[in-house]
Amino acid sequence: MKKYIVKLTLGLMLSAAFITACTDDDDDDQAIAFGLSTEELVFPENGGTESVTITTANTWNINANASWLKITPANGMGSGEFTVSADASVLAEPRTASIRIEAAGEMPKTIKLTQMGYQLGAVSYTHLRAHETKANL
């Protein structure tokens, strides 16, 4: 009878060791939240390049709604960085656009972009046009 109790106790201890060894407590498997380092970018009238950090564990793809923007790279896998470049503007008025970032299994995110218009000295083109209209009345 004593041998039976020892074997039963040993069996229960081994079973408990196997059960606790099989729990999934690895930190590597925790979800990474989908995020961006900014929600808005502003470029001067002569253009420029800005970097954005993306945080995700999934594949991602970026689309711009303006031909004056270039995204590099436009897609990727996992967290990283992409750049947004704006061409120089010949407009006096600011122009706006947006880029849409989609990560697999996540709600898309949008970054608003604004590029300033050219200024004529300290007076804007819009200001001059307003005075020109008044002078012609």
Tab-separated table of N, CA and C in Angstrom:
chain	number	residue	atom	x	y	z
A	1	MET	N	0.804	-1.174	0.000
A	1	MET	CA	0.000	0.000	0.000
A	1	MET	C	0.866	1.264	0.000
A	2	LYS	N	1.972	1.240	0.715
A	2	LYS	CA	2.878	2.370	0.776
A	2	LYS	C	3.459	2.676	-0.606
A	3	LYS	N	3.787	1.620	-1.382
A	3	LYS	CA	4.326	1.812	-2.739
A	3	LYS	C	3.278	2.469	-3.637
A	4	TYR	N	2.023	2.103	-3.460
A	4	TYR	CA	0.947	2.664	-4.258
A	4	TYR	C	0.797	4.165	-3.976
A	5	ILE	N	0.870	4.607	-2.743
A	5	ILE	CA	0.751	6.017	-2.367
A	5	ILE	C	1.946	6.809	-2.895
A	6	VAL	N	3.141	6.232	-2.839
A	6	VAL	CA	4.332	6.903	-3.356
A	6	VAL	C	4.208	7.087	-4.870
A	7	LYS	N	3.764	6.038	-5.581
A	7	LYS	CA	3.608	6.129	-7.037
A	7	LYS	C	2.523	7.150	-7.397
A	8	LEU	N	1.422	7.151	-6.649
A	8	LEU	CA	0.345	8.098	-6.906
A	8	LEU	C	0.817	9.537	-6.671
A	9	THR	N	1.548	9.772	-5.590
A	9	THR	CA	2.077	11.095	-5.285
A	9	THR	C	3.050	11.546	-6.359
A	10	LEU	N	3.945	10.653	-6.766
A	10	LEU	CA	4.905	10.972	-7.829
A	10	LEU	C	4.188	11.284	-9.134
A	11	GLY	N	3.164	10.514	-9.459
A	11	GLY	CA	2.382	10.750	-10.675
A	11	GLY	C	1.683	12.099	-10.651
A	12	LEU	N	1.100	12.479	-9.530
A	12	LEU	CA	0.446	13.776	-9.407
A	12	LEU	C	1.440	14.928	-9.519
A	13	MET	N	2.615	14.762	-8.948
A	13	MET	CA	3.640	15.806	-9.025
A	13	MET	C	4.116	15.988	-10.467
A	14	LEU	N	4.329	14.894	-11.192
A	14	LEU	CA	4.748	14.983	-12.594
A	14	LEU	C	3.653	15.612	-13.446
A	15	SER	N	2.401	15.250	-13.186
A	15	SER	CA	1.285	15.838	-13.929
A	15	SER	C	1.209	17.348	-13.698
A	16	ALA	N	1.377	17.767	-12.463
A	16	ALA	CA	1.362	19.198	-12.150
A	16	ALA	C	2.513	19.922	-12.841
A	17	ALA	N	3.677	19.310	-12.909
A	17	ALA	CA	4.831	19.914	-13.577
A	17	ALA	C	4.571	20.076	-15.068
A	18	PHE	N	3.961	19.082	-15.709
A	18	PHE	CA	3.653	19.179	-17.132
A	18	PHE	C	2.600	20.242	-17.410
A	19	ILE	N	1.603	20.333	-16.555
A	19	ILE	CA	0.535	21.313	-16.762
A	19	ILE	C	1.073	22.737	-16.627
A	20	THR	N	1.868	23.009	-15.618
A	20	THR	CA	2.401	24.363	-15.444
A	20	THR	C	3.453	24.699	-16.481
A	21	ALA	N	4.159	23.715	-16.994
A	21	ALA	CA	5.179	23.962	-18.013
A	21	ALA	C	4.548	24.308	-19.352
A	22	CYS	N	3.297	23.959	-19.571
A	22	CYS	CA	2.637	24.177	-20.856
A	22	CYS	C	1.848	25.468	-20.922
A	23	THR	N	1.864	26.289	-19.882
A	23	THR	CA	1.140	27.552	-19.959
A	23	THR	C	1.857	28.498	-20.908
A	24	ASP	N	1.077	29.352	-21.560
A	24	ASP	CA	1.621	30.280	-22.551
A	24	ASP	C	1.815	31.644	-21.901
A	25	ASP	N	3.001	31.892	-21.376
A	25	ASP	CA	3.280	33.183	-20.746
A	25	ASP	C	4.432	33.903	-21.429
A	26	ASP	N	4.666	33.589	-22.709
A	26	ASP	CA	5.729	34.257	-23.453
A	26	ASP	C	5.322	35.693	-23.744
A	27	ASP	N	6.208	36.653	-23.513
A	27	ASP	CA	5.932	38.052	-23.807
A	27	ASP	C	5.942	38.333	-25.302
A	28	ASP	N	6.586	37.482	-26.094
A	28	ASP	CA	6.696	37.695	-27.530
A	28	ASP	C	5.348	37.625	-28.230
A	29	ASP	N	4.382	36.926	-27.640
A	29	ASP	CA	3.103	36.725	-28.295
A	29	ASP	C	2.085	37.808	-27.975
A	30	GLN	N	2.422	38.778	-27.139
A	30	GLN	CA	1.475	39.823	-26.797
A	30	GLN	C	1.246	40.725	-28.001
A	31	ALA	N	0.014	41.182	-28.143
A	31	ALA	CA	-0.357	42.013	-29.291
A	31	ALA	C	0.332	43.377	-29.221
A	32	ILE	N	0.708	43.889	-30.381
A	32	ILE	CA	1.291	45.223	-30.503
A	32	ILE	C	0.194	46.132	-31.043
A	33	ALA	N	-0.092	47.201	-30.351
A	33	ALA	CA	-1.138	48.130	-30.778
A	33	ALA	C	-0.700	48.867	-32.040
A	34	PHE	N	-1.635	49.051	-32.967
A	34	PHE	CA	-1.396	49.777	-34.212
A	34	PHE	C	-1.407	51.271	-33.902
A	35	GLY	N	-0.299	51.953	-34.214
A	35	GLY	CA	-0.214	53.374	-33.942
A	35	GLY	C	0.742	54.095	-34.867
A	36	LEU	N	0.621	55.412	-34.900
A	36	LEU	CA	1.472	56.286	-35.706
A	36	LEU	C	2.054	57.368	-34.810
A	37	SER	N	3.226	57.868	-35.156
A	37	SER	CA	3.880	58.894	-34.343
A	37	SER	C	3.249	60.273	-34.504
A	38	THR	N	2.403	60.463	-35.523
A	38	THR	CA	1.756	61.757	-35.739
A	38	THR	C	0.438	61.562	-36.472
A	39	GLU	N	-0.439	62.550	-36.361
A	39	GLU	CA	-1.700	62.557	-37.092
A	39	GLU	C	-1.754	63.689	-38.110
A	40	GLU	N	-0.703	64.528	-38.119
A	40	GLU	CA	-0.695	65.677	-39.015
A	40	GLU	C	0.739	66.056	-39.373
A	41	LEU	N	0.943	66.427	-40.650
A	41	LEU	CA	2.243	66.908	-41.120
A	41	LEU	C	2.036	68.228	-41.841
A	42	VAL	N	2.982	69.156	-41.666
A	42	VAL	CA	2.939	70.456	-42.339
A	42	VAL	C	4.262	70.644	-43.070
A	43	PHE	N	4.164	70.985	-44.355
A	43	PHE	CA	5.343	71.195	-45.192
A	43	PHE	C	5.431	72.652	-45.625
A	44	PRO	N	6.647	73.186	-45.775
A	44	PRO	CA	6.803	74.537	-46.316
A	44	PRO	C	6.501	74.525	-47.818
A	45	GLU	N	6.379	75.710	-48.392
A	45	GLU	CA	6.044	75.809	-49.820
A	45	GLU	C	7.097	75.191	-50.740
A	46	ASN	N	8.346	75.124	-50.287
A	46	ASN	CA	9.391	74.542	-51.133
A	46	ASN	C	9.505	73.033	-50.970
A	47	GLY	N	8.545	72.408	-50.298
A	47	GLY	CA	8.524	70.952	-50.152
A	47	GLY	C	9.381	70.482	-49.004
A	48	GLY	N	9.594	69.186	-48.951
A	48	GLY	CA	10.402	68.626	-47.886
A	48	GLY	C	10.049	67.180	-47.627
A	49	THR	N	10.691	66.610	-46.623
A	49	THR	CA	10.488	65.212	-46.257
A	49	THR	C	10.322	65.104	-44.742
A	50	GLU	N	9.352	64.324	-44.322
A	50	GLU	CA	9.090	64.076	-42.907
A	50	GLU	C	9.039	62.567	-42.685
A	51	SER	N	9.520	62.117	-41.532
A	51	SER	CA	9.483	60.697	-41.174
A	51	SER	C	8.342	60.433	-40.203
A	52	VAL	N	7.719	59.273	-40.369
A	52	VAL	CA	6.639	58.847	-39.493
A	52	VAL	C	6.953	57.435	-39.014
A	53	THR	N	6.780	57.192	-37.725
A	53	THR	CA	6.984	55.857	-37.158
A	53	THR	C	5.645	55.144	-37.095
A	54	ILE	N	5.634	53.892	-37.546
A	54	ILE	CA	4.439	53.061	-37.483
A	54	ILE	C	4.708	51.906	-36.523
A	55	THR	N	3.734	51.613	-35.680
A	55	THR	CA	3.847	50.516	-34.732
A	55	THR	C	2.742	49.513	-35.019
A	56	THR	N	3.123	48.301	-35.392
A	56	THR	CA	2.164	47.236	-35.669
A	56	THR	C	2.908	45.914	-35.764
A	57	ALA	N	2.178	44.836	-35.592
A	57	ALA	CA	2.754	43.502	-35.776
A	57	ALA	C	2.349	42.938	-37.129
A	58	ASN	N	1.562	43.693	-37.885
A	58	ASN	CA	0.974	43.199	-39.134
A	58	ASN	C	1.590	43.854	-40.369
A	59	THR	N	1.151	43.392	-41.526
A	59	THR	CA	1.533	44.042	-42.780
A	59	THR	C	0.756	45.351	-42.880
A	60	TRP	N	1.328	46.332	-43.577
A	60	TRP	CA	0.672	47.623	-43.725
A	60	TRP	C	0.879	48.165	-45.128
A	61	ASN	N	-0.040	49.065	-45.527
A	61	ASN	CA	-0.039	49.664	-46.857
A	61	ASN	C	-0.483	51.117	-46.728
A	62	ILE	N	0.146	52.010	-47.510
A	62	ILE	CA	-0.162	53.437	-47.418
A	62	ILE	C	-0.575	53.955	-48.792
A	63	ASN	N	-1.643	54.757	-48.813
A	63	ASN	CA	-2.118	55.392	-50.043
A	63	ASN	C	-2.253	56.889	-49.816
A	64	ALA	N	-1.755	57.683	-50.770
A	64	ALA	CA	-1.875	59.144	-50.716
A	64	ALA	C	-2.932	59.584	-51.718
A	65	ASN	N	-3.646	60.667	-51.408
A	65	ASN	CA	-4.678	61.157	-52.328
A	65	ASN	C	-4.212	62.372	-53.127
A	66	ALA	N	-2.906	62.602	-53.229
A	66	ALA	CA	-2.386	63.746	-53.984
A	66	ALA	C	-1.128	63.345	-54.744
A	67	SER	N	-1.035	63.805	-55.969
A	67	SER	CA	0.117	63.458	-56.810
A	67	SER	C	1.399	64.161	-56.372
A	68	TRP	N	1.300	65.203	-55.550
A	68	TRP	CA	2.485	65.944	-55.102
A	68	TRP	C	3.154	65.302	-53.889
A	69	LEU	N	2.640	64.150	-53.452
A	69	LEU	CA	3.211	63.420	-52.318
A	69	LEU	C	3.853	62.116	-52.774
A	70	LYS	N	4.930	61.735	-52.091
A	70	LYS	CA	5.585	60.455	-52.342
A	70	LYS	C	5.813	59.778	-50.989
A	71	ILE	N	5.410	58.507	-50.882
A	71	ILE	CA	5.553	57.729	-49.659
A	71	ILE	C	6.603	56.649	-49.891
A	72	THR	N	7.591	56.552	-48.993
A	72	THR	CA	8.656	55.556	-49.135
A	72	THR	C	8.945	54.904	-47.796
A	73	PRO	N	8.841	53.594	-47.637
A	73	PRO	CA	8.168	52.662	-48.542
A	73	PRO	C	6.660	52.792	-48.367
A	74	ALA	N	5.918	52.371	-49.366
A	74	ALA	CA	4.460	52.479	-49.335
A	74	ALA	C	3.811	51.266	-48.675
A	75	ASN	N	4.604	50.268	-48.318
A	75	ASN	CA	4.068	49.105	-47.608
A	75	ASN	C	5.192	48.423	-46.843
A	76	GLY	N	4.817	47.577	-45.900
A	76	GLY	CA	5.828	46.901	-45.106
A	76	GLY	C	5.213	45.885	-44.170
A	77	MET	N	6.049	45.353	-43.284
A	77	MET	CA	5.623	44.352	-42.310
A	77	MET	C	6.171	44.736	-40.943
A	78	GLY	N	5.310	44.820	-39.947
A	78	GLY	CA	5.739	45.119	-38.596
A	78	GLY	C	6.078	46.585	-38.400
A	79	SER	N	6.513	46.892	-37.206
A	79	SER	CA	6.844	48.280	-36.851
A	79	SER	C	8.031	48.778	-37.658
A	80	GLY	N	8.059	50.075	-37.919
A	80	GLY	CA	9.155	50.661	-38.686
A	80	GLY	C	8.920	52.132	-38.920
A	81	GLU	N	9.455	52.619	-40.009
A	81	GLU	CA	9.383	54.040	-40.338
A	81	GLU	C	9.146	54.196	-41.826
A	82	PHE	N	8.380	55.214	-42.193
A	82	PHE	CA	8.222	55.578	-43.599
A	82	PHE	C	8.390	57.079	-43.716
A	83	THR	N	8.714	57.549	-44.920
A	83	THR	CA	8.888	58.981	-45.143
A	83	THR	C	7.802	59.492	-46.081
A	84	VAL	N	7.412	60.722	-45.856
A	84	VAL	CA	6.454	61.414	-46.712
A	84	VAL	C	7.187	62.612	-47.289
A	85	SER	N	7.260	62.674	-48.615
A	85	SER	CA	7.923	63.790	-49.293
A	85	SER	C	6.897	64.587	-50.080
A	86	ALA	N	7.002	65.905	-49.992
A	86	ALA	CA	6.116	66.803	-50.720
A	86	ALA	C	6.924	67.580	-51.743
A	87	ASP	N	6.411	67.627	-52.976
A	87	ASP	CA	7.035	68.447	-54.017
A	87	ASP	C	6.857	69.923	-53.671
A	88	ALA	N	7.674	70.772	-54.265
A	88	ALA	CA	7.516	72.215	-54.096
A	88	ALA	C	6.187	72.646	-54.706
A	89	SER	N	5.581	73.641	-54.106
A	89	SER	CA	4.312	74.168	-54.595
A	89	SER	C	4.543	75.491	-55.307
A	90	VAL	N	3.810	75.719	-56.373
A	90	VAL	CA	3.868	77.006	-57.062
A	90	VAL	C	2.617	77.825	-56.774
A	91	LEU	N	1.812	77.336	-55.839
A	91	LEU	CA	0.557	78.001	-55.496
A	91	LEU	C	0.759	79.011	-54.376
A	92	ALA	N	-0.032	80.057	-54.385
A	92	ALA	CA	0.015	81.043	-53.310
A	92	ALA	C	-0.789	80.560	-52.106
A	93	GLU	N	-1.801	79.764	-52.362
A	93	GLU	CA	-2.664	79.255	-51.296
A	93	GLU	C	-2.128	77.934	-50.752
A	94	PRO	N	-2.350	77.663	-49.480
A	94	PRO	CA	-1.972	76.352	-48.935
A	94	PRO	C	-2.774	75.249	-49.630
A	95	ARG	N	-2.200	74.065	-49.682
A	95	ARG	CA	-2.929	72.920	-50.221
A	95	ARG	C	-2.921	71.804	-49.181
A	96	THR	N	-3.948	70.967	-49.249
A	96	THR	CA	-4.085	69.897	-48.267
A	96	THR	C	-4.248	68.556	-48.960
A	97	ALA	N	-3.931	67.516	-48.219
A	97	ALA	CA	-4.087	66.148	-48.704
A	97	ALA	C	-4.151	65.247	-47.480
A	98	SER	N	-4.293	63.966	-47.727
A	98	SER	CA	-4.250	63.011	-46.624
A	98	SER	C	-3.643	61.714	-47.123
A	99	ILE	N	-3.083	60.970	-46.191
A	99	ILE	CA	-2.612	59.625	-46.508
A	99	ILE	C	-3.340	58.659	-45.583
A	100	ARG	N	-3.677	57.521	-46.128
A	100	ARG	CA	-4.426	56.488	-45.391
A	100	ARG	C	-3.491	55.315	-45.154
A	101	ILE	N	-3.380	54.901	-43.894
A	101	ILE	CA	-2.506	53.794	-43.522
A	101	ILE	C	-3.391	52.644	-43.066
A	102	GLU	N	-3.257	51.506	-43.742
A	102	GLU	CA	-4.040	50.328	-43.408
A	102	GLU	C	-3.094	49.235	-42.927
A	103	ALA	N	-3.419	48.655	-41.769
A	103	ALA	CA	-2.677	47.512	-41.237
A	103	ALA	C	-3.654	46.340	-41.170
A	104	ALA	N	-3.196	45.163	-41.558
A	104	ALA	CA	-4.056	43.988	-41.599
A	104	ALA	C	-4.753	43.776	-40.255
A	105	GLY	N	-6.073	43.629	-40.309
A	105	GLY	CA	-6.841	43.350	-39.115
A	105	GLY	C	-7.090	44.547	-38.213
A	106	GLU	N	-6.741	45.761	-38.657
A	106	GLU	CA	-6.888	46.968	-37.833
A	106	GLU	C	-7.737	48.008	-38.564
A	107	MET	N	-8.300	48.939	-37.812
A	107	MET	CA	-9.016	50.062	-38.411
A	107	MET	C	-7.988	50.989	-39.063
A	108	PRO	N	-8.238	51.461	-40.290
A	108	PRO	CA	-7.285	52.357	-40.962
A	108	PRO	C	-7.094	53.656	-40.194
A	109	LYS	N	-5.925	54.262	-40.367
A	109	LYS	CA	-5.612	55.554	-39.759
A	109	LYS	C	-5.298	56.542	-40.877
A	110	THR	N	-5.519	57.826	-40.605
A	110	THR	CA	-5.285	58.874	-41.594
A	110	THR	C	-4.361	59.935	-41.016
A	111	ILE	N	-3.448	60.409	-41.855
A	111	ILE	CA	-2.596	61.544	-41.504
A	111	ILE	C	-2.984	62.698	-42.418
A	112	LYS	N	-3.293	63.845	-41.819
A	112	LYS	CA	-3.652	65.054	-42.567
A	112	LYS	C	-2.366	65.787	-42.926
A	113	LEU	N	-2.255	66.241	-44.182
A	113	LEU	CA	-1.070	66.970	-44.639
A	113	LEU	C	-1.479	68.350	-45.144
A	114	THR	N	-0.662	69.333	-44.807
A	114	THR	CA	-0.867	70.697	-45.287
A	114	THR	C	0.461	71.204	-45.819
A	115	GLN	N	0.415	71.844	-46.984
A	115	GLN	CA	1.608	72.499	-47.513
A	115	GLN	C	1.298	73.968	-47.663
A	116	MET	N	2.159	74.784	-47.096
A	116	MET	CA	1.958	76.225	-47.115
A	116	MET	C	2.109	76.761	-48.541
A	117	GLY	N	1.412	77.877	-48.830
A	117	GLY	CA	1.539	78.537	-50.118
A	117	GLY	C	2.672	79.546	-50.092
A	118	TYR	N	3.108	79.945	-51.280
A	118	TYR	CA	4.168	80.944	-51.374
A	118	TYR	C	3.686	82.296	-50.887
A	119	GLN	N	4.574	83.026	-50.241
A	119	GLN	CA	4.288	84.372	-49.766
A	119	GLN	C	5.079	85.350	-50.615
A	120	LEU	N	4.483	86.499	-50.924
A	120	LEU	CA	5.171	87.556	-51.656
A	120	LEU	C	5.628	88.581	-50.636
A	121	GLY	N	6.876	88.461	-50.209
A	121	GLY	CA	7.369	89.330	-49.141
A	121	GLY	C	6.613	89.025	-47.866
A	122	ALA	N	6.139	90.074	-47.175
A	122	ALA	CA	5.394	89.875	-45.941
A	122	ALA	C	3.897	89.834	-46.201
A	123	VAL	N	3.469	90.083	-47.452
A	123	VAL	CA	2.054	90.135	-47.785
A	123	VAL	C	1.702	88.915	-48.629
A	124	SER	N	0.651	88.237	-48.267
A	124	SER	CA	0.275	87.033	-49.006
A	124	SER	C	-0.397	87.382	-50.322
A	125	TYR	N	-0.419	86.431	-51.226
A	125	TYR	CA	-1.078	86.590	-52.519
A	125	TYR	C	-2.562	86.885	-52.309
A	126	THR	N	-3.189	86.197	-51.371
A	126	THR	CA	-4.609	86.410	-51.085
A	126	THR	C	-4.847	87.846	-50.636
A	127	HIS	N	-3.959	88.371	-49.791
A	127	HIS	CA	-4.083	89.739	-49.304
A	127	HIS	C	-3.994	90.727	-50.482
A	128	LEU	N	-3.058	90.504	-51.384
A	128	LEU	CA	-2.915	91.385	-52.551
A	128	LEU	C	-4.149	91.324	-53.438
A	129	ARG	N	-4.687	90.119	-53.657
A	129	ARG	CA	-5.871	89.965	-54.501
A	129	ARG	C	-7.069	90.690	-53.874
A	130	ALA	N	-7.200	90.688	-52.571
A	130	ALA	CA	-8.302	91.369	-51.899
A	130	ALA	C	-8.195	92.876	-52.106
A	131	HIS	N	-6.982	93.427	-51.996
A	131	HIS	CA	-6.786	94.869	-52.212
A	131	HIS	C	-6.968	95.225	-53.687
A	132	GLU	N	-6.549	94.365	-54.582
A	132	GLU	CA	-6.701	94.609	-56.009
A	132	GLU	C	-8.192	94.688	-56.361
A	133	THR	N	-8.986	93.808	-55.791
A	133	THR	CA	-10.431	93.801	-56.043
A	133	THR	C	-11.064	95.080	-55.528
A	134	LYS	N	-10.675	95.538	-54.341
A	134	LYS	CA	-11.218	96.779	-53.788
A	134	LYS	C	-10.831	97.971	-54.642
A	135	ALA	N	-9.611	97.980	-55.170
A	135	ALA	CA	-9.129	99.102	-55.979
A	135	ALA	C	-9.888	99.181	-57.292
A	136	ASN	N	-10.368	98.074	-57.807
A	136	ASN	CA	-11.072	98.049	-59.086
A	136	ASN	C	-12.554	98.402	-58.956
A	137	LEU	N	-13.030	98.579	-57.730
A	137	LEU	CA	-14.459	98.882	-57.542
A	137	LEU	C	-14.805	100.283	-57.889
